[in-house]
Amino acid sequence: MQSSTFWSFGYRLGLIFLFDIVWFVAVWGRETYLPLTILFVVLLYAANYKTLWPKRLGLLILIAAGLALETLMVSLGVLQFTNANILPEWLFWLWLGFGAMAFSAMDWLAGRYALAWIFGLVFGPITYLAGVRFEAAEITSSFTLLVVGYGVMWGVLMHLLSYLLQRNLPHQVSEEETL
């Protein structure tokens, strides 16, 4: 039993590490390294497809919500991504990567709403501030508005993730899928 727990922990850490590579390549490399970002996102899904396939509806909901809130933040003038009118293509792939990692490596957050909010409030703004340092975006509002806005945005998204993980959104299997 203990080796299973160790394997599970190691697997989660591996997925988080792979997503960190996705984040770095996407944010630092942007359009220049987009093929590499896509490759690492594909690797995340390939390493994880058995876990993700039953959760695909929740995964799509989280990614769509994330992209919608990103669009809202840019439209409100909180942040502007470099060389993009609204959202750059690398950000789309980054969201695909986050979804793949989150639905496996962060499954322990299921139903832990307060903890999910704390993670979102703290770590959400930090990633955007790092992106600004990498010149992937620029703050087009005040520093405070960016921190509060992205903190709340990520609090909401992490709450949604926690909910989706808890619900596990069972998928109705059609006859064709069972053949």
Short mmCIF file of C-alpha atoms in Angstrom, two decimals:
data_model
loop_
_atom_site.label_atom_id
_atom_site.label_comp_id
_atom_site.label_asym_id
_atom_site.label_seq_id
_atom_site.Cartn_x
_atom_site.Cartn_y
_atom_site.Cartn_z
CA MET A 1 0.00 0.00 0.00
CA GLN A 2 2.82 2.38 0.87
CA SER A 3 4.54 1.90 -2.49
CA SER A 4 1.24 2.69 -4.21
CA THR A 5 1.00 5.94 -2.25
CA PHE A 6 4.60 6.77 -3.13
CA TRP A 7 3.95 6.00 -6.80
CA SER A 8 0.84 8.19 -6.77
CA PHE A 9 2.75 11.05 -5.13
CA GLY A 10 5.65 10.67 -7.57
CA TYR A 11 3.25 10.56 -10.52
CA ARG A 12 1.58 13.77 -9.36
CA LEU A 13 4.95 15.48 -8.89
CA GLY A 14 5.97 14.36 -12.37
CA LEU A 15 2.82 15.88 -13.87
CA ILE A 16 3.37 19.13 -11.97
CA PHE A 17 6.99 19.25 -13.15
CA LEU A 18 5.93 18.61 -16.75
CA PHE A 19 3.35 21.40 -16.49
CA ASP A 20 6.02 23.72 -15.08
CA ILE A 21 8.01 23.04 -18.24
CA VAL A 22 4.90 23.80 -20.31
CA TRP A 23 4.41 27.06 -18.39
CA PHE A 24 8.03 28.14 -18.78
CA VAL A 25 8.27 27.30 -22.49
CA ALA A 26 4.89 28.93 -23.23
CA VAL A 27 5.48 32.12 -21.23
CA TRP A 28 9.17 32.59 -21.94
CA GLY A 29 9.21 31.25 -25.49
CA ARG A 30 5.73 32.39 -26.56
CA GLU A 31 5.30 32.19 -30.36
CA THR A 32 8.96 31.30 -30.97
CA TYR A 33 8.71 28.04 -29.04
CA LEU A 34 5.04 27.30 -29.66
CA PRO A 35 5.79 23.90 -31.30
CA LEU A 36 7.73 22.90 -28.18
CA THR A 37 4.87 24.06 -25.94
CA ILE A 38 2.44 21.98 -28.01
CA LEU A 39 4.75 18.96 -27.77
CA PHE A 40 4.89 19.17 -23.97
CA VAL A 41 1.10 19.60 -23.73
CA VAL A 42 0.65 16.51 -25.91
CA LEU A 43 3.05 14.65 -23.59
CA LEU A 44 0.95 15.71 -20.59
CA TYR A 45 -2.16 14.26 -22.22
CA ALA A 46 -0.36 11.12 -23.40
CA ALA A 47 1.00 10.44 -19.91
CA ASN A 48 -2.41 11.04 -18.43
CA TYR A 49 -5.10 10.03 -20.91
CA LYS A 50 -6.61 7.20 -18.85
CA THR A 51 -7.27 9.60 -15.99
CA LEU A 52 -8.42 12.48 -18.19
CA TRP A 53 -10.76 10.70 -20.59
CA PRO A 54 -13.51 10.03 -18.01
CA LYS A 55 -13.13 13.63 -16.79
CA ARG A 56 -13.19 15.25 -20.23
CA LEU A 57 -16.40 17.22 -19.67
CA GLY A 58 -15.05 18.79 -16.49
CA LEU A 59 -11.74 19.41 -18.23
CA LEU A 60 -13.47 21.25 -21.08
CA ILE A 61 -15.55 23.29 -18.63
CA LEU A 62 -12.45 24.37 -16.70
CA ILE A 63 -10.49 25.29 -19.83
CA ALA A 64 -13.44 27.22 -21.31
CA ALA A 65 -14.01 29.08 -18.02
CA GLY A 66 -10.31 29.91 -17.79
CA LEU A 67 -10.13 31.25 -21.33
CA ALA A 68 -13.36 33.23 -20.84
CA LEU A 69 -12.04 34.83 -17.65
CA GLU A 70 -8.69 35.57 -19.33
CA THR A 71 -10.59 37.35 -22.11
CA LEU A 72 -12.60 39.28 -19.54
CA MET A 73 -9.47 40.44 -17.68
CA VAL A 74 -7.86 41.65 -20.90
CA SER A 75 -11.11 43.32 -22.01
CA LEU A 76 -11.32 45.11 -18.65
CA GLY A 77 -7.83 46.46 -19.22
CA VAL A 78 -6.15 44.74 -16.29
CA LEU A 79 -3.41 43.16 -18.39
CA GLN A 80 -2.33 43.05 -22.03
CA PHE A 81 -0.50 40.09 -23.51
CA THR A 82 2.52 40.92 -25.66
CA ASN A 83 1.86 40.88 -29.42
CA ALA A 84 -1.81 39.92 -28.99
CA ASN A 85 -5.07 41.80 -29.33
CA ILE A 86 -6.85 39.58 -26.82
CA LEU A 87 -5.32 36.17 -26.09
CA PRO A 88 -2.17 34.77 -27.71
CA GLU A 89 -2.13 31.24 -29.07
CA TRP A 90 0.44 30.08 -26.53
CA LEU A 91 -2.01 30.95 -23.74
CA PHE A 92 -4.59 28.60 -25.24
CA TRP A 93 -2.05 25.77 -25.12
CA LEU A 94 -1.06 26.75 -21.61
CA TRP A 95 -4.69 26.36 -20.53
CA LEU A 96 -4.86 22.94 -22.19
CA GLY A 97 -1.76 21.97 -20.25
CA PHE A 98 -3.09 23.32 -16.96
CA GLY A 99 -6.29 21.34 -17.36
CA ALA A 100 -4.38 18.13 -18.00
CA MET A 101 -2.24 18.63 -14.93
CA ALA A 102 -4.97 19.92 -12.62
CA PHE A 103 -7.42 17.06 -13.14
CA SER A 104 -4.79 14.51 -12.12
CA ALA A 105 -2.14 16.09 -9.94
CA MET A 106 -4.57 18.27 -7.98
CA ASP A 107 -7.35 15.73 -7.48
CA TRP A 108 -6.76 15.91 -3.72
CA LEU A 109 -8.41 19.38 -3.84
CA ALA A 110 -11.79 17.77 -4.55
CA GLY A 111 -14.34 19.40 -2.26
CA ARG A 112 -11.70 21.44 -0.40
CA TYR A 113 -13.11 24.80 -1.38
CA ALA A 114 -11.36 26.98 1.22
CA LEU A 115 -7.98 25.52 0.33
CA ALA A 116 -8.74 25.91 -3.38
CA TRP A 117 -9.56 29.59 -2.82
CA ILE A 118 -6.35 30.14 -0.86
CA PHE A 119 -4.29 28.55 -3.65
CA GLY A 120 -6.05 30.67 -6.26
CA LEU A 121 -5.74 33.91 -4.31
CA VAL A 122 -2.03 33.40 -3.62
CA PHE A 123 -0.60 31.59 -6.62
CA GLY A 124 -2.82 33.01 -9.37
CA PRO A 125 -1.39 36.54 -9.29
CA ILE A 126 2.16 35.25 -8.80
CA THR A 127 2.11 33.47 -12.16
CA TYR A 128 0.93 36.61 -13.96
CA LEU A 129 3.55 38.75 -12.24
CA ALA A 130 6.17 36.22 -13.37
CA GLY A 131 4.74 36.46 -16.89
CA VAL A 132 5.12 40.24 -16.75
CA ARG A 133 8.77 39.77 -15.70
CA PHE A 134 9.26 37.50 -18.73
CA GLU A 135 7.68 40.26 -20.88
CA ALA A 136 4.85 37.95 -21.96
CA ALA A 137 2.39 40.60 -20.76
CA GLU A 138 2.26 44.08 -19.35
CA ILE A 139 0.17 45.53 -16.57
CA THR A 140 -2.26 48.02 -18.11
CA SER A 141 -3.93 48.90 -14.82
CA SER A 142 -2.56 49.24 -11.31
CA PHE A 143 -0.46 46.58 -9.63
CA THR A 144 -3.13 46.28 -6.93
CA LEU A 145 -5.92 45.74 -9.46
CA LEU A 146 -3.89 43.03 -11.19
CA VAL A 147 -3.18 41.20 -7.91
CA VAL A 148 -6.76 41.47 -6.65
CA GLY A 149 -8.34 40.77 -10.05
CA TYR A 150 -6.25 37.72 -10.85
CA GLY A 151 -6.45 36.53 -7.25
CA VAL A 152 -10.24 36.54 -7.39
CA MET A 153 -10.25 35.07 -10.90
CA TRP A 154 -8.04 32.20 -9.80
CA GLY A 155 -9.99 31.76 -6.57
CA VAL A 156 -13.11 31.25 -8.68
CA LEU A 157 -11.30 28.89 -11.08
CA MET A 158 -9.80 26.81 -8.28
CA HIS A 159 -13.22 26.63 -6.60
CA LEU A 160 -14.63 25.41 -9.92
CA LEU A 161 -11.83 22.84 -10.20
CA SER A 162 -12.51 21.65 -6.65
CA TYR A 163 -16.22 21.32 -7.46
CA LEU A 164 -15.62 19.50 -10.76
CA LEU A 165 -13.18 17.12 -9.10
CA GLN A 166 -15.68 16.39 -6.33
CA ARG A 167 -18.55 15.85 -8.75
CA ASN A 168 -16.31 13.87 -11.10
CA LEU A 169 -18.95 14.57 -13.75
CA PRO A 170 -19.80 11.01 -14.76
CA HIS A 171 -19.99 10.56 -18.49
CA GLN A 172 -22.82 8.56 -20.01
CA VAL A 173 -21.23 5.86 -22.14
CA SER A 174 -22.93 5.23 -25.46
CA GLU A 175 -23.16 1.78 -27.03
CA GLU A 176 -20.60 2.73 -29.69
CA GLU A 177 -18.03 3.57 -27.00
CA THR A 178 -18.42 0.17 -25.35
CA LEU A 179 -17.71 -1.76 -28.55
#
